[in-house]
CSV table of C-alpha atoms and ligand atoms in Angstrom, one decimal:
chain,number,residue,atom,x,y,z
A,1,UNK,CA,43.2,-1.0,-22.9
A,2,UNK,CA,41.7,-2.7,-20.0
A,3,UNK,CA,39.7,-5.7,-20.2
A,4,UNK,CA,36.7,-5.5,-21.8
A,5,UNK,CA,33.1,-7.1,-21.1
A,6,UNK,CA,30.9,-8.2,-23.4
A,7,UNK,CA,27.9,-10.2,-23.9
A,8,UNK,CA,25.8,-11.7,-26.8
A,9,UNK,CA,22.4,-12.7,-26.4
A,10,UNK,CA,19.9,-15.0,-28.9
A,11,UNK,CA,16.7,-15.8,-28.7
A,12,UNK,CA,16.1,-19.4,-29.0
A,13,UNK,CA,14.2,-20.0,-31.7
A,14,UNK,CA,12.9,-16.8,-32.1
A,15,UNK,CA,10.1,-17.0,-34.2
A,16,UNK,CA,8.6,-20.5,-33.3
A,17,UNK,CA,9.2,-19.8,-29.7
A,18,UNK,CA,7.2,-16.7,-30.1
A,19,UNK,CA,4.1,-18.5,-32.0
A,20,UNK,CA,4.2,-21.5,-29.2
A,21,UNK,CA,4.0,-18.8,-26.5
A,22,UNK,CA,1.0,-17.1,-28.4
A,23,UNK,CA,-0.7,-20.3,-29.4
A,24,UNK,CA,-0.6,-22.9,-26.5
A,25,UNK,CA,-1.5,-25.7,-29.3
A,26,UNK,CA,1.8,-25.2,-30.8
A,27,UNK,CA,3.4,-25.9,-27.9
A,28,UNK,CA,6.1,-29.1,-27.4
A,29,UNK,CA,5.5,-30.0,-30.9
A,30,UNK,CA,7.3,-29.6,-34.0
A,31,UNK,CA,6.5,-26.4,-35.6
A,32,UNK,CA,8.3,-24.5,-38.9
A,33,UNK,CA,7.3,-20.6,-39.1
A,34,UNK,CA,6.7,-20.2,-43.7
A,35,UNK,CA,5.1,-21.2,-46.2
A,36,UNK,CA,4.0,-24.9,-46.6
A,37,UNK,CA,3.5,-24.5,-49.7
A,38,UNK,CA,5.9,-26.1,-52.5
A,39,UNK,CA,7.8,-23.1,-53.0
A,40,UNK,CA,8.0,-22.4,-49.0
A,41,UNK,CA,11.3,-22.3,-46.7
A,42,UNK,CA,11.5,-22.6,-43.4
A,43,UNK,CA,12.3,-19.1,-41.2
A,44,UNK,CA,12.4,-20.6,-38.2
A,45,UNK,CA,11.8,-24.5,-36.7
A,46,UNK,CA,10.8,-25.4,-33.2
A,47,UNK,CA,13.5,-27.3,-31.0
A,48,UNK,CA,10.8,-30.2,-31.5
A,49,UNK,CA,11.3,-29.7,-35.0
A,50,UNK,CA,15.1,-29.8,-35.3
A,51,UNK,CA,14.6,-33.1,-33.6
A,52,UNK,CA,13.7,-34.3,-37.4
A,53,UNK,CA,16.4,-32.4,-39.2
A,54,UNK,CA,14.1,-29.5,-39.5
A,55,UNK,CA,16.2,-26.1,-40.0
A,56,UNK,CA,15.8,-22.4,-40.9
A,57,UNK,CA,16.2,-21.9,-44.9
A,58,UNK,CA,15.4,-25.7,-45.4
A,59,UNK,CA,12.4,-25.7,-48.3
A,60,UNK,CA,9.4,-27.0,-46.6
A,61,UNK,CA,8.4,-29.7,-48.6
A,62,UNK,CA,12.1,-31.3,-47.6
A,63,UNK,CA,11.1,-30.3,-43.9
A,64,UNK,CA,7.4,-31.8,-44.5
A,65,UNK,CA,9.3,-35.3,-45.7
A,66,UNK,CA,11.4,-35.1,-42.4
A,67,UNK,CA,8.4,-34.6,-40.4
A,68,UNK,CA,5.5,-35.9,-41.3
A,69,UNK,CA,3.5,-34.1,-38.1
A,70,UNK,CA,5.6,-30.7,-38.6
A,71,UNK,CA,3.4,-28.3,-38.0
A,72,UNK,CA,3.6,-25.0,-40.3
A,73,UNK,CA,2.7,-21.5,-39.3
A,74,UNK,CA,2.5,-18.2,-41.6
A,75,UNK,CA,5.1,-15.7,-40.3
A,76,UNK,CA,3.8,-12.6,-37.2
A,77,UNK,CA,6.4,-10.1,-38.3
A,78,UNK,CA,4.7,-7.6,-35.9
A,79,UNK,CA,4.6,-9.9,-32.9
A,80,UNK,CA,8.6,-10.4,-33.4
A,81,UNK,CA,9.0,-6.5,-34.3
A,82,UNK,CA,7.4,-6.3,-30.7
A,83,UNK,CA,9.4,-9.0,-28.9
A,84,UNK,CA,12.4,-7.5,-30.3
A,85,UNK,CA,11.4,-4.2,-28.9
A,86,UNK,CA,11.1,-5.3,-25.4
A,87,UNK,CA,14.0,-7.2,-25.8
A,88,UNK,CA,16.4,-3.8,-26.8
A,89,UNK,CA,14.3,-2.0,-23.9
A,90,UNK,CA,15.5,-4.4,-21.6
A,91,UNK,CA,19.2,-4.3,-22.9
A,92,UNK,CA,19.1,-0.5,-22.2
A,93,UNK,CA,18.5,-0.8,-18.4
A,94,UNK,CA,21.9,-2.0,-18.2
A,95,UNK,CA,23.8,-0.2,-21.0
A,96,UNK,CA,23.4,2.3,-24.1
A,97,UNK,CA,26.8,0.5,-25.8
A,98,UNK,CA,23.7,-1.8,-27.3
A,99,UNK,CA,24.4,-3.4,-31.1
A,100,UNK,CA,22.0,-5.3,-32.9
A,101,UNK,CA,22.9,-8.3,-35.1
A,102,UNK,CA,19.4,-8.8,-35.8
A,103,UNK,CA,15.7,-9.0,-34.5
A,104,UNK,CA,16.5,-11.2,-32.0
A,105,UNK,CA,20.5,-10.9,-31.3
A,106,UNK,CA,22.5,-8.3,-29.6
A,107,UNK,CA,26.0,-7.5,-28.9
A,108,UNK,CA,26.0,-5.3,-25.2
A,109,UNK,CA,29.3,-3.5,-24.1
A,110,UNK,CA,28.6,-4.1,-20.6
A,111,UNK,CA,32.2,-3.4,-18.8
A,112,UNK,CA,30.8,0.2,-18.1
A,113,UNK,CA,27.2,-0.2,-16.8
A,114,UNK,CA,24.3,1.8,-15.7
A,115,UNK,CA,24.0,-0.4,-12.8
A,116,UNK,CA,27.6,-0.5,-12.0
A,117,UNK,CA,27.7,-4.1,-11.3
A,118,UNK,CA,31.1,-5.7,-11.4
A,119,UNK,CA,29.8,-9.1,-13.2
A,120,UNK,CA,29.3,-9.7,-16.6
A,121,UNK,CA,28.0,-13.1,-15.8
A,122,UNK,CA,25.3,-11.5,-13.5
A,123,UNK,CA,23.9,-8.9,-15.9
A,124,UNK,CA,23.8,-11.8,-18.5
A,125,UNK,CA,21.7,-13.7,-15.7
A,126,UNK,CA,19.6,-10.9,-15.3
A,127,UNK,CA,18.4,-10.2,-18.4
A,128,UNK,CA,17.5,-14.2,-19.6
A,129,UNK,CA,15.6,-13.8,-16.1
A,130,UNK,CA,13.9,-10.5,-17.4
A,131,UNK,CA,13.6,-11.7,-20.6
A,132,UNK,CA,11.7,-15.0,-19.6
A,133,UNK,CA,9.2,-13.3,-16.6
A,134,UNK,CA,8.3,-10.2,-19.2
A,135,UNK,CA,8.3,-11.8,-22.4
A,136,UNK,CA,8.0,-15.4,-22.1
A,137,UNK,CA,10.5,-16.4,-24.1
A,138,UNK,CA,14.0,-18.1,-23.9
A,139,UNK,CA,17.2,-16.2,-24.9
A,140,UNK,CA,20.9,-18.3,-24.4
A,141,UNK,CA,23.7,-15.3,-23.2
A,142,UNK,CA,27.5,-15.8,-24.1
A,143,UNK,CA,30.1,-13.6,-21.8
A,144,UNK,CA,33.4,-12.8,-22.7
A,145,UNK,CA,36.1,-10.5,-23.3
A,146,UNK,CA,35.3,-9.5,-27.1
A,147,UNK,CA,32.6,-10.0,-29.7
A,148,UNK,CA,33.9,-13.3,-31.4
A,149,UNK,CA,34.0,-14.9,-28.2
A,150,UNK,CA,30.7,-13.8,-26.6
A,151,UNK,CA,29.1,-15.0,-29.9
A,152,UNK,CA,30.3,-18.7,-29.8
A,153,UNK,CA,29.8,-18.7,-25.8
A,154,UNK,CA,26.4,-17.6,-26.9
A,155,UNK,CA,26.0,-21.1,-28.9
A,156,UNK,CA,27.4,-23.2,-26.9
A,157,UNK,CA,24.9,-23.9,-24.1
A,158,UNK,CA,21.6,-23.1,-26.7
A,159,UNK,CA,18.5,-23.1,-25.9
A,160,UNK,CA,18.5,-21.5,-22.8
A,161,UNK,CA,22.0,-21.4,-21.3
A,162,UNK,CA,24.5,-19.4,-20.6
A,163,UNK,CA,28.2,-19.7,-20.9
A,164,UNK,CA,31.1,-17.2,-19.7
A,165,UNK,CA,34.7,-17.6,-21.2
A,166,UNK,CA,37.0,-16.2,-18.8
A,167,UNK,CA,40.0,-14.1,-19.5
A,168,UNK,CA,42.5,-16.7,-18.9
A,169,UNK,CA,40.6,-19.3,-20.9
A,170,UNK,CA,40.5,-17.3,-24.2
A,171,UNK,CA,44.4,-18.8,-25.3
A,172,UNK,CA,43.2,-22.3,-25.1
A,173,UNK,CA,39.6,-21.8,-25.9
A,174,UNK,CA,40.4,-20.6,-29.1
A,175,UNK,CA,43.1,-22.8,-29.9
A,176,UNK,CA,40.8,-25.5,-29.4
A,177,UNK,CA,38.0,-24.2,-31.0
A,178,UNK,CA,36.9,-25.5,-34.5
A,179,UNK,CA,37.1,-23.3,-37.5
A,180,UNK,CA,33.6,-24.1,-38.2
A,181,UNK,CA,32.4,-22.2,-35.2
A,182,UNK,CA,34.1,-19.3,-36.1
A,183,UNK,CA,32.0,-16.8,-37.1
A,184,UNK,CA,32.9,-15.1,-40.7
A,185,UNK,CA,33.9,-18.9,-41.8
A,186,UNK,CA,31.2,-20.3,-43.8
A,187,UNK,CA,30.9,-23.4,-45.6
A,188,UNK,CA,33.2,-22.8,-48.4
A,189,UNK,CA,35.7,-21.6,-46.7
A,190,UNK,CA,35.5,-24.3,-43.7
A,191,UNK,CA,35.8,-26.7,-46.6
A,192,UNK,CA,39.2,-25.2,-48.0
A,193,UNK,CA,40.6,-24.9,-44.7
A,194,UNK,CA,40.0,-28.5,-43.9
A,195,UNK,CA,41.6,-29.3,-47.4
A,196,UNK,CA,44.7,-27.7,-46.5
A,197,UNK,CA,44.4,-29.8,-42.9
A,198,UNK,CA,43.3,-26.9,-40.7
A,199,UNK,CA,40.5,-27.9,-38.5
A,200,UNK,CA,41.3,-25.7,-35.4
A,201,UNK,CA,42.1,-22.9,-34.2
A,202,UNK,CA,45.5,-24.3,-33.6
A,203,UNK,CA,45.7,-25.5,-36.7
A,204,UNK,CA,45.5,-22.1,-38.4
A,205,UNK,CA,48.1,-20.5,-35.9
A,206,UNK,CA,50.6,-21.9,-37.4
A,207,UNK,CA,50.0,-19.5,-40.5
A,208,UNK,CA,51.8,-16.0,-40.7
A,209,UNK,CA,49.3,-13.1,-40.5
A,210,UNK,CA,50.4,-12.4,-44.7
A,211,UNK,CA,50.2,-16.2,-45.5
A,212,UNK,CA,46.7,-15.7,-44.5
A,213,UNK,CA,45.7,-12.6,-46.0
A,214,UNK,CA,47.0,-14.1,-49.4
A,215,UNK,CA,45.0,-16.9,-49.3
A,216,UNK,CA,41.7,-15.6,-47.7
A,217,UNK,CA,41.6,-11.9,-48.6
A,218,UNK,CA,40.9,-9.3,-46.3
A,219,UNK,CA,39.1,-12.0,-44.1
A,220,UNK,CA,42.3,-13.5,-43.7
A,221,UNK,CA,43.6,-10.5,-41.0
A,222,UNK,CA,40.7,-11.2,-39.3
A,223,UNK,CA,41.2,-14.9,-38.9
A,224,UNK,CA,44.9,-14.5,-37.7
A,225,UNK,CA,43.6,-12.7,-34.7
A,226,UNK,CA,40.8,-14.8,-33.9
A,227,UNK,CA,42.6,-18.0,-33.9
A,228,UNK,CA,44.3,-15.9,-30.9
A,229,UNK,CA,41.3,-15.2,-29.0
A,230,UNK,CA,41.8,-11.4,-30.2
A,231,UNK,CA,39.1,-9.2,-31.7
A,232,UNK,CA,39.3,-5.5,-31.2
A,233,UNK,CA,35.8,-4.8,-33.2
A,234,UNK,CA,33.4,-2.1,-30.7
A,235,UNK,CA,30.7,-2.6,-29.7
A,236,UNK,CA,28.5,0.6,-32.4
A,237,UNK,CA,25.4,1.6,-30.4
A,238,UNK,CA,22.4,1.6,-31.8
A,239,UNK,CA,21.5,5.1,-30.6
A,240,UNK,CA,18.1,5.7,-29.5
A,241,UNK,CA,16.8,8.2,-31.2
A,242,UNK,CA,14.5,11.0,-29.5
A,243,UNK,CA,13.1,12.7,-32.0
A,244,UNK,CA,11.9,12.4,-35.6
A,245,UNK,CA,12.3,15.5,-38.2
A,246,UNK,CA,13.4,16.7,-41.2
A,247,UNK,CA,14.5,20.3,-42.4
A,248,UNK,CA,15.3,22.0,-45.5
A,249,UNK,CA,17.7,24.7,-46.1
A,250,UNK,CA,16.5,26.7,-49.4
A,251,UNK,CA,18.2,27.3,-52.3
A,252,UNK,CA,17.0,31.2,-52.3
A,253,UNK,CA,15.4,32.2,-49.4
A,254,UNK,CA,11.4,32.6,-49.0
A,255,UNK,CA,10.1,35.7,-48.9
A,256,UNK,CA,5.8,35.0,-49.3
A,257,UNK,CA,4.1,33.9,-46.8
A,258,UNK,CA,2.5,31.4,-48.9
A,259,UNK,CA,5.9,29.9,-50.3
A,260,UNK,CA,6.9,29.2,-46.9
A,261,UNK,CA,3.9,27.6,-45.9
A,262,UNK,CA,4.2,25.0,-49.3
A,263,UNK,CA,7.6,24.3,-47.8
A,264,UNK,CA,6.5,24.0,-44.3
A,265,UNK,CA,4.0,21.5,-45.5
A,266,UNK,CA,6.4,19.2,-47.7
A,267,UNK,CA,8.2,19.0,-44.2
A,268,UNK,CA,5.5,18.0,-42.1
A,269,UNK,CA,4.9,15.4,-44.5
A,270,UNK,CA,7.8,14.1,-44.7
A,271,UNK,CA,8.1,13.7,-40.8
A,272,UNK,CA,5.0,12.1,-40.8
A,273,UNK,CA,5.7,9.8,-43.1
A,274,UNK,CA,9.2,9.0,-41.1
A,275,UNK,CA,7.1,8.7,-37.8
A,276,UNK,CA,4.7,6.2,-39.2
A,277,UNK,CA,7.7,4.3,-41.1
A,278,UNK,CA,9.4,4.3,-37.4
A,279,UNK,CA,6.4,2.9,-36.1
A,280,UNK,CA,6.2,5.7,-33.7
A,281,UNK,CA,4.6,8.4,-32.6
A,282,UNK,CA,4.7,11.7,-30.8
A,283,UNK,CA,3.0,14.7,-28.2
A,284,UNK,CA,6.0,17.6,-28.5
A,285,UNK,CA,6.3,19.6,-32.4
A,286,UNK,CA,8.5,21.7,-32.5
A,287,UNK,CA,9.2,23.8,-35.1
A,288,UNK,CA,13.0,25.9,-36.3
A,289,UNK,CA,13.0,28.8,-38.6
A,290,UNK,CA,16.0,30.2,-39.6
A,291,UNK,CA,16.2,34.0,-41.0
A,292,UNK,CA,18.4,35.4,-44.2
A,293,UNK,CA,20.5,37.0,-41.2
A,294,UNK,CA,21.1,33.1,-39.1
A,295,UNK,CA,18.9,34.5,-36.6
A,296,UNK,CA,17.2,31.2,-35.6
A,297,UNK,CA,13.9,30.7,-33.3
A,298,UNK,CA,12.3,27.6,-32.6
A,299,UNK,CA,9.2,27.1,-30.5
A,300,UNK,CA,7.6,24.2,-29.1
A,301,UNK,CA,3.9,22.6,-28.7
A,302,UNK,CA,2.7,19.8,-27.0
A,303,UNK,CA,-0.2,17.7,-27.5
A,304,UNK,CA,-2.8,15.8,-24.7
A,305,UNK,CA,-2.0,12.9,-26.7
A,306,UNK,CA,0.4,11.0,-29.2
A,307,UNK,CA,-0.2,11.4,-33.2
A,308,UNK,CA,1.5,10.9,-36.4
A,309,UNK,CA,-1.1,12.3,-38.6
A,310,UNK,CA,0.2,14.7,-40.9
A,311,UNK,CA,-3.0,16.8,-40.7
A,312,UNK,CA,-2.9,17.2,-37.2
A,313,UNK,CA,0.9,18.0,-37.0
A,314,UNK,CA,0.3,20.1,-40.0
A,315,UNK,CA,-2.4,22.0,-38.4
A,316,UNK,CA,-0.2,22.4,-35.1
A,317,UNK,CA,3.1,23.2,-37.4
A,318,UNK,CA,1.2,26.2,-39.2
A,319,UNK,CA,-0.4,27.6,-36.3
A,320,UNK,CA,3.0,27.7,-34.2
A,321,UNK,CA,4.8,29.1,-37.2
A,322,UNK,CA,1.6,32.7,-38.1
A,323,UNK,CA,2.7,33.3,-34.6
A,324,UNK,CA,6.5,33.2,-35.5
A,325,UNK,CA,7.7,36.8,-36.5
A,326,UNK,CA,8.5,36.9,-40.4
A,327,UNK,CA,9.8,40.1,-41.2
A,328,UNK,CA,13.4,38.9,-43.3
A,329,UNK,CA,13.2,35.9,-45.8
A,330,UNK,CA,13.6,32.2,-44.5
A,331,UNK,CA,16.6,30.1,-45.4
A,332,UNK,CA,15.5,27.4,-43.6
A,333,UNK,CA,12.4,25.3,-41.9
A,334,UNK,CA,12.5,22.1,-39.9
A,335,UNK,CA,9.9,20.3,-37.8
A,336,UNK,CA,10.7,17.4,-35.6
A,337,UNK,CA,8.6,15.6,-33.1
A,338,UNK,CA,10.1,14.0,-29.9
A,339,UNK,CA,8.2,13.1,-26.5
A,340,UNK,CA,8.0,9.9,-28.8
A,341,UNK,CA,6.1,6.8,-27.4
A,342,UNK,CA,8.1,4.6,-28.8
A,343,UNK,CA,12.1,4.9,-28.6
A,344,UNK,CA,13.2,4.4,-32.3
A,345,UNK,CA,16.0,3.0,-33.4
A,346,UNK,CA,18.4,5.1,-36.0
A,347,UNK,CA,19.2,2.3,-38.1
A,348,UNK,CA,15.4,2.9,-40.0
A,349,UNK,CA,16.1,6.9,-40.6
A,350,UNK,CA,18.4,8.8,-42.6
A,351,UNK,CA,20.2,11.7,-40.4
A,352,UNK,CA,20.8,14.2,-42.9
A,353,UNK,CA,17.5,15.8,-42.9
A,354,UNK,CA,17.1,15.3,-38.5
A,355,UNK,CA,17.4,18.1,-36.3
B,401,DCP,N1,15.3,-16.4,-39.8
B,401,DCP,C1,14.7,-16.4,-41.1
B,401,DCP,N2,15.4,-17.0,-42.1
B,401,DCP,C2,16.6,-17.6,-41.9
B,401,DCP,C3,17.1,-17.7,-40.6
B,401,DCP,C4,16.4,-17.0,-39.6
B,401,DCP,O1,13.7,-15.8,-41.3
B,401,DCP,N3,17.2,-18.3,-42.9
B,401,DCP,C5,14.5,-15.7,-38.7
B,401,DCP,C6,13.7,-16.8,-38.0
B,401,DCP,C7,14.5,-17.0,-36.7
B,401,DCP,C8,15.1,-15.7,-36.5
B,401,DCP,O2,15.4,-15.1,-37.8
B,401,DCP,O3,13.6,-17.4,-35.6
B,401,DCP,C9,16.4,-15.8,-35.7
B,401,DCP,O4,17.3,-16.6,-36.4
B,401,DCP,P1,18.4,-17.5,-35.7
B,401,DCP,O5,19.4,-17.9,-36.7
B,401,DCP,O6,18.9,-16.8,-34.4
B,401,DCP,O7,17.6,-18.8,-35.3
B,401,DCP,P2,16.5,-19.1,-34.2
B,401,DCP,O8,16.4,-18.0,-33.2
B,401,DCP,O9,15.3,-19.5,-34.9
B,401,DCP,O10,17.1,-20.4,-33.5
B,401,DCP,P3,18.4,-20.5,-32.5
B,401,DCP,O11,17.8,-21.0,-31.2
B,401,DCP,O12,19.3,-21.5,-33.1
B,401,DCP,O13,19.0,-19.1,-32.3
B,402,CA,CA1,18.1,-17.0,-32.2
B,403,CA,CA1,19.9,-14.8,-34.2
């Protein structure tokens, strides 16, 4: 296989960075995002913050004893919902191979790209820029040749940097690299590695692929090859979707008009329900019926405006469908609606019912 390019990006302190941008008081001081109250922990902590010791899952009254000005702030999820948004739209101007980790962290396949640029480096550099004049906000970029190592590189210039580890630094890179930066080595296991005197990635070269594997389980395959600078693990798009819907075949088919029009309902519902849950909404509805005999016709309508209301789509649905010809029984009804305003991401639906 030939080389491959890849780049992780993080947001730099994702949440706090977003409430300093949106509130100019917050900003070059010392803020936690959650609760203050006892029972609070700390989501996120401001680079003034960490100053103190402040960090993410510390309780806050600990983070309150570190810093006595730290400044706390009650969580925005929509404003970082939105952020993160942008943030994937931008991905997708260079590629579709697009994997999130999390609200604020992406894996992108960019050795293919819709650009076709030739540097890795440069796309990375593009989208901090992009990132920074649309959003106002930070991200650090790692580039490499596979996933483990674009997610150190990622960490190793934060906040705000950038860092490329070449092909022909991988061998020693890695070799020099210590375990705890590894990711898939937490504490515990950091801790048992340093009892047996491995601190490196060196250090744990010099076990066989099996020794590790006994000692570390099924993580322990995955360690061999990293200490090596090797990680074959794709990059698993995170297709954008362009449509939301749901169908149901029937167990006998429907033969009354006012059957099929109970079932047609349930659908619609249901499809609203996904649109709003998606956070989306839509202009085309389109509707499928399939006959006793597989004969299937579908027809489309499109709205002057974007809806998820299930009484509108329901109203459209219904209409669509009197004018569909129903002379043999249904065995199956689906409605989806696309020309969506919002691309949404397929992790939040379930497939089986889409069309
Ligand atoms: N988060 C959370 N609880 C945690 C860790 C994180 O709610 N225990 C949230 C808040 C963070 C966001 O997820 O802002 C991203 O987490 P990161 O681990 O990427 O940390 P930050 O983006 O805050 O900082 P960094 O600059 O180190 O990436
Ligand atoms: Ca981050
Ligand atoms: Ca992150």
């Amino acid at each position: 296989m030939s080389q491959r390019k890849i780049i992780h990006i993080d947001m730099d302190a994702f949440f706090a960075s977003v409430e300093q941008r949106d509130n100019p008081e917050l900003r070059g001081k010392p803020v936690a995002v959650g609760g203050s109250s006892s029972r609070g922990v700390v989501a996120a902590a401001s680079y003034e913050a960490r100053a103190f010791g402040v960090r993410s899952a510390m309780p806050s009254s600990v983070a309150a004893r570190k810093c006595a000005d730290l400044i706390f702030v009650r969580p925005r999820f929509d404003a970082y919902k939105e952020a993160s948004n942008h943030i994937r739209s931008i991905f997708h101007r260079y590629t579709d191979l697009v994997e999130p980790l999390s609200l604020d962290e992406a894996y992108l396949d960019v050795t293919q790209n819709k650009l076709g640029l030739a540097s890795a480096t440069q796309i990375a550099r593009n989208i901090r820029k992009e990132i920074f004049d649309e959003l106002n906000l930070t991200a650090s970029a790692g580039v490499s040749v596979n996933k483990f190592l674009a997610k150190v590189a990622s960490d190793l210039n934060k906040p705000n940097g950038i860092s490329l580890i070449r092909p022909e630094q991988v061998d020693a890179f890695s070799a020099n690299l210590k375990i705890e930066k590894f990711f898939g080595i937490g504490e515990v296991t950091a801790k048992k590695m340093h009892r047996m005197g491995i601190h490196t990635g060196n250090d744990l070269r010099r076990f066989s692929r099996v020794a590790l594997t006994h000692m570390f389980g099924k993580a322990g395959g995955y360690f061999y090859n990293i200490c090596r600078g090797i990680d074959d693990r794709e990059v698993k798009p995170d297709r954008v979707r362009k449509s939301v819907g749901a169908e149901q075949t029937f167990k006998t088919d429907l033969a009354d008009f006012d059957s099929q029009c109970r079932a047609l309902h349930e659908i619609v519902e249901e499809v609203a329900l996904r649109l709003i849950k998606n956070d989306t909404k839509g202009r085309t509805i389109t509707i499928k019926v399939r006959y006793q005999d597989f004969s299937t016709s579908t027809r489309s309508v499109t709205l002057d405006d974007f809806t998820n209301e299930v009484g509108r789509i329901a109203e459209v649905t219904m209409k669509s469908f009197a004018d569909h010809p129903r002379l043999l029984p249904i065995r199956l009804l689906g409605v989806a609606v696309s020309n969506l305003d919002v691309a949404v991401n397929e992790q939040f639906g379930q497939l089986t019912l889409d069309f």
